[in-house]
Amino acid sequence: MSAPISSSDSHLVEHTLDHVELLKGHFLHAFRDTVRLPNGEQATREFVIHPGAVMVIAMLDDGRLVMERQYRYPVQQVMIEFPAGKLDPGEDRLACAQRELLEETGYRATEWAHAGVLHPVISYSTEFIDIWFARGLSLGERQLDEGEFLDVFTASMDELLAWSRDGQLTDAKTLTGLLWLQNHRSGAWPLTWQTV
C-alpha cells in the first residue's frame, strides 16, 4: 500500500538504473540498486524487501492491554511489544492479525478494527505493519511457532506511557501503537469495529 507520487514530487524522485540481489534468505531479501538522483548524479541504495506484518492492540474489558516480552537477537535484549507477526504469502491482513494474536497469546477477539499502517524503517526496508485493534477477548491455549519463546502479560496504558518515557519500551511499532491507543481513547481517532 503506497501513496501515489504526484507531479509536484518529481524533484525528489530517484530512478533505478541497476538492481543487484545481495541475499535471499528465508525471511529477508536484500538488494543494492544504483539510482539516478534528482540532480542527475548517481548513488547506491541498499535495502531489504520485507513481506509485511501486523500488530495487534488487544484490549481487555478492564482496559488493560495484552503485551509480550521477547528476546530480539539483533539488539540483544528482551523487548516489550504489542503482539505482532509477519504476513504469510497471499495472507489476508485481518486473518494474519487473528492468527498471530491466537498463536502468540492464546487470545481470540470477537471485534476487530483496522487503525492504519506504519513503515518502521523507511531508510532501508519495504516493511509495513498493519495496525489492528481487538476487543471482546477470550483466553485459550497459545500455539507458539517452533523456536518461538515469549512471555505474555497485561499492562495499563499509564504503565506503557511511563515505560516509554523511561526508555524501557523502545520498540517503534509498539510506540506507534501506543500513539494510536492514546488518540483512540481520547476520541480524536475513531475506529470502525467489525464483529468476526
Short mmCIF file of C-alpha atoms in Angstrom, two decimals:
data_model
loop_
_atom_site.label_atom_id
_atom_site.label_comp_id
_atom_site.label_asym_id
_atom_site.label_seq_id
_atom_site.Cartn_x
_atom_site.Cartn_y
_atom_site.Cartn_z
CA MET A 1 0.00 0.00 0.00
CA SER A 2 1.84 3.11 -1.16
CA ALA A 3 0.82 6.71 -1.70
CA PRO A 4 0.97 7.89 -5.30
CA ILE A 5 3.78 10.22 -6.27
CA SER A 6 2.34 13.45 -7.51
CA SER A 7 3.84 15.53 -10.31
CA SER A 8 4.85 18.09 -7.70
CA ASP A 9 7.19 15.47 -6.14
CA SER A 10 9.20 14.86 -9.33
CA HIS A 11 12.13 16.93 -7.99
CA LEU A 12 12.53 14.36 -5.17
CA VAL A 13 12.21 11.05 -7.06
CA GLU A 14 15.19 8.74 -7.66
CA HIS A 15 15.19 6.46 -10.72
CA THR A 16 16.58 2.91 -10.72
CA LEU A 17 19.47 2.28 -13.12
CA ASP A 18 20.67 -1.12 -11.85
CA HIS A 19 19.23 -3.73 -9.46
CA VAL A 20 21.54 -6.33 -7.84
CA GLU A 21 20.46 -9.09 -5.45
CA LEU A 22 22.74 -9.36 -2.38
CA LEU A 23 20.99 -12.00 -0.27
CA LYS A 24 17.92 -14.18 -0.44
CA GLY A 25 17.19 -15.68 2.98
CA HIS A 26 14.18 -17.42 4.47
CA PHE A 27 12.81 -14.10 5.71
CA LEU A 28 14.68 -11.20 4.11
CA HIS A 29 15.69 -10.37 0.56
CA ALA A 30 18.43 -7.74 0.20
CA PHE A 31 19.35 -5.64 -2.84
CA ARG A 32 21.77 -2.92 -3.91
CA ASP A 33 20.41 -0.53 -6.52
CA THR A 34 22.18 2.16 -8.46
CA VAL A 35 19.92 5.19 -8.81
CA ARG A 36 19.90 8.47 -10.65
CA LEU A 37 19.36 11.31 -8.19
CA PRO A 38 17.12 14.27 -8.99
CA ASN A 39 20.25 16.33 -9.84
CA GLY A 40 21.39 13.71 -12.41
CA GLU A 41 24.19 12.19 -10.32
CA GLN A 42 24.30 8.52 -9.29
CA ALA A 43 24.18 6.89 -5.86
CA THR A 44 23.66 3.41 -4.39
CA ARG A 45 20.76 2.30 -2.23
CA GLU A 46 20.89 -0.90 -0.17
CA PHE A 47 17.55 -2.14 1.09
CA VAL A 48 15.62 -5.16 2.27
CA ILE A 49 12.39 -6.49 0.79
CA HIS A 50 10.08 -7.48 3.66
CA PRO A 51 6.74 -9.32 3.27
CA GLY A 52 4.90 -7.02 5.69
CA ALA A 53 3.45 -7.67 9.11
CA VAL A 54 0.62 -6.96 11.51
CA MET A 55 0.47 -5.66 15.07
CA VAL A 56 -2.46 -6.16 17.43
CA ILE A 57 -3.52 -3.79 20.20
CA ALA A 58 -5.60 -6.26 22.21
CA MET A 59 -7.76 -4.58 24.86
CA LEU A 60 -9.20 -6.46 27.81
CA ASP A 61 -12.58 -5.45 29.23
CA ASP A 62 -10.87 -3.76 32.21
CA GLY A 63 -8.83 -1.54 29.87
CA ARG A 64 -5.56 -3.40 30.31
CA LEU A 65 -3.60 -4.40 27.22
CA VAL A 66 -2.15 -7.74 26.19
CA MET A 67 1.62 -7.38 25.85
CA GLU A 68 4.65 -9.54 25.19
CA ARG A 69 8.25 -9.70 26.32
CA GLN A 70 10.51 -11.28 23.71
CA TYR A 71 14.27 -11.52 23.18
CA ARG A 72 15.24 -9.82 19.94
CA TYR A 73 18.57 -11.10 18.71
CA PRO A 74 19.68 -8.11 16.55
CA VAL A 75 19.52 -5.73 19.55
CA GLN A 76 20.50 -8.43 22.09
CA GLN A 77 17.76 -7.59 24.57
CA VAL A 78 14.28 -8.51 25.76
CA MET A 79 11.75 -6.05 24.34
CA ILE A 80 8.26 -5.04 25.45
CA GLU A 81 5.90 -5.26 22.46
CA PHE A 82 2.33 -5.48 21.29
CA PRO A 83 1.68 -8.90 19.69
CA ALA A 84 2.83 -8.90 16.07
CA GLY A 85 3.96 -11.12 13.24
CA LYS A 86 4.73 -11.29 9.56
CA LEU A 87 2.29 -11.99 6.77
CA ASP A 88 2.45 -15.33 5.01
CA PRO A 89 2.40 -15.15 1.18
CA GLY A 90 -1.10 -14.20 -0.01
CA GLU A 91 -2.47 -14.00 3.54
CA ASP A 92 -5.30 -11.59 4.34
CA ARG A 93 -4.14 -8.97 6.85
CA LEU A 94 -7.03 -9.43 9.28
CA ALA A 95 -6.59 -13.20 9.13
CA CYS A 96 -2.92 -12.71 9.93
CA ALA A 97 -3.76 -10.47 12.91
CA GLN A 98 -6.20 -13.08 14.23
CA ARG A 99 -3.68 -15.88 13.73
CA GLU A 100 -0.81 -14.03 15.40
CA LEU A 101 -2.89 -12.98 18.42
CA LEU A 102 -4.01 -16.58 18.98
CA GLU A 103 -0.62 -18.18 18.31
CA GLU A 104 1.40 -15.82 20.50
CA THR A 105 -1.01 -15.02 23.35
CA GLY A 106 -3.84 -17.58 23.28
CA TYR A 107 -6.44 -14.80 22.95
CA ARG A 108 -9.28 -14.66 20.43
CA ALA A 109 -11.28 -11.48 19.81
CA THR A 110 -14.88 -11.01 18.70
CA GLU A 111 -14.38 -7.45 17.43
CA TRP A 112 -11.63 -6.03 15.23
CA ALA A 113 -10.83 -2.56 13.89
CA HIS A 114 -8.16 -1.60 11.36
CA ALA A 115 -6.34 1.52 12.53
CA GLY A 116 -3.74 2.17 9.85
CA VAL A 117 -0.31 1.25 8.64
CA LEU A 118 3.20 2.18 9.69
CA HIS A 119 6.55 1.94 7.93
CA PRO A 120 9.10 1.30 10.70
CA VAL A 121 12.40 1.57 8.77
CA ILE A 122 11.84 3.55 5.57
CA SER A 123 15.56 4.16 5.02
CA TYR A 124 16.40 0.52 4.30
CA SER A 125 13.29 -1.69 4.14
CA THR A 126 9.97 -2.07 2.35
CA GLU A 127 8.42 -3.32 5.60
CA PHE A 128 4.95 -2.14 6.52
CA ILE A 129 2.99 -3.08 9.63
CA ASP A 130 -0.81 -3.08 9.63
CA ILE A 131 -2.19 -1.83 12.96
CA TRP A 132 -5.23 -3.70 14.31
CA PHE A 133 -7.27 -3.21 17.48
CA ALA A 134 -9.01 -6.20 19.07
CA ARG A 135 -11.59 -6.41 21.86
CA GLY A 136 -14.06 -8.92 23.23
CA LEU A 137 -11.17 -11.15 24.20
CA SER A 138 -11.34 -14.71 25.48
CA LEU A 139 -8.27 -16.66 26.56
CA GLY A 140 -7.43 -20.09 25.21
CA GLU A 141 -4.27 -22.06 24.52
CA ARG A 142 -1.22 -20.46 22.89
CA GLN A 143 0.16 -22.04 19.71
CA LEU A 144 3.72 -20.73 19.52
CA ASP A 145 5.77 -21.38 16.41
CA GLU A 146 8.72 -23.77 16.64
CA GLY A 147 11.62 -21.89 18.24
CA GLU A 148 9.43 -19.01 19.47
CA PHE A 149 9.79 -18.02 23.14
CA LEU A 150 7.93 -15.11 24.70
CA ASP A 151 6.15 -14.07 27.87
CA VAL A 152 2.59 -12.70 27.76
CA PHE A 153 1.46 -10.16 30.36
CA THR A 154 -1.02 -7.31 30.73
CA ALA A 155 -0.32 -3.64 31.35
CA SER A 156 -2.26 -0.41 31.65
CA MET A 157 -1.83 2.44 29.19
CA ASP A 158 -0.31 4.51 32.02
CA GLU A 159 2.32 1.82 32.61
CA LEU A 160 3.16 1.71 28.90
CA LEU A 161 3.46 5.50 28.76
CA ALA A 162 5.76 5.51 31.80
CA TRP A 163 7.95 2.75 30.32
CA SER A 164 8.14 4.72 27.07
CA ARG A 165 9.16 7.87 28.91
CA ASP A 166 11.78 5.98 30.96
CA GLY A 167 13.29 4.17 27.96
CA GLN A 168 12.14 0.67 28.94
CA LEU A 169 9.77 0.48 25.95
CA THR A 170 11.63 1.46 22.78
CA ASP A 171 10.10 -0.76 20.06
CA ALA A 172 8.98 1.55 17.24
CA LYS A 173 5.83 -0.36 16.30
CA THR A 174 4.70 -0.51 19.92
CA LEU A 175 5.34 3.22 20.38
CA THR A 176 3.24 3.90 17.26
CA GLY A 177 0.54 1.58 18.60
CA LEU A 178 0.58 3.49 21.87
CA LEU A 179 0.08 6.76 19.95
CA TRP A 180 -2.94 5.21 18.21
CA LEU A 181 -4.29 3.90 21.52
CA GLN A 182 -3.91 7.24 23.26
CA ASN A 183 -5.68 9.09 20.45
CA HIS A 184 -8.41 6.47 20.15
CA ARG A 185 -9.15 6.60 23.87
CA SER A 186 -9.28 10.40 23.79
CA GLY A 187 -11.85 10.24 20.97
CA ALA A 188 -9.55 12.01 18.48
CA TRP A 189 -9.00 8.95 16.26
CA PRO A 190 -12.22 6.90 15.99
CA LEU A 191 -12.20 3.29 14.82
CA THR A 192 -14.75 1.31 12.80
CA TRP A 193 -15.31 -2.03 14.54
CA GLN A 194 -16.38 -5.24 12.83
CA THR A 195 -17.63 -8.39 14.51
CA VAL A 196 -15.77 -11.52 13.45
#
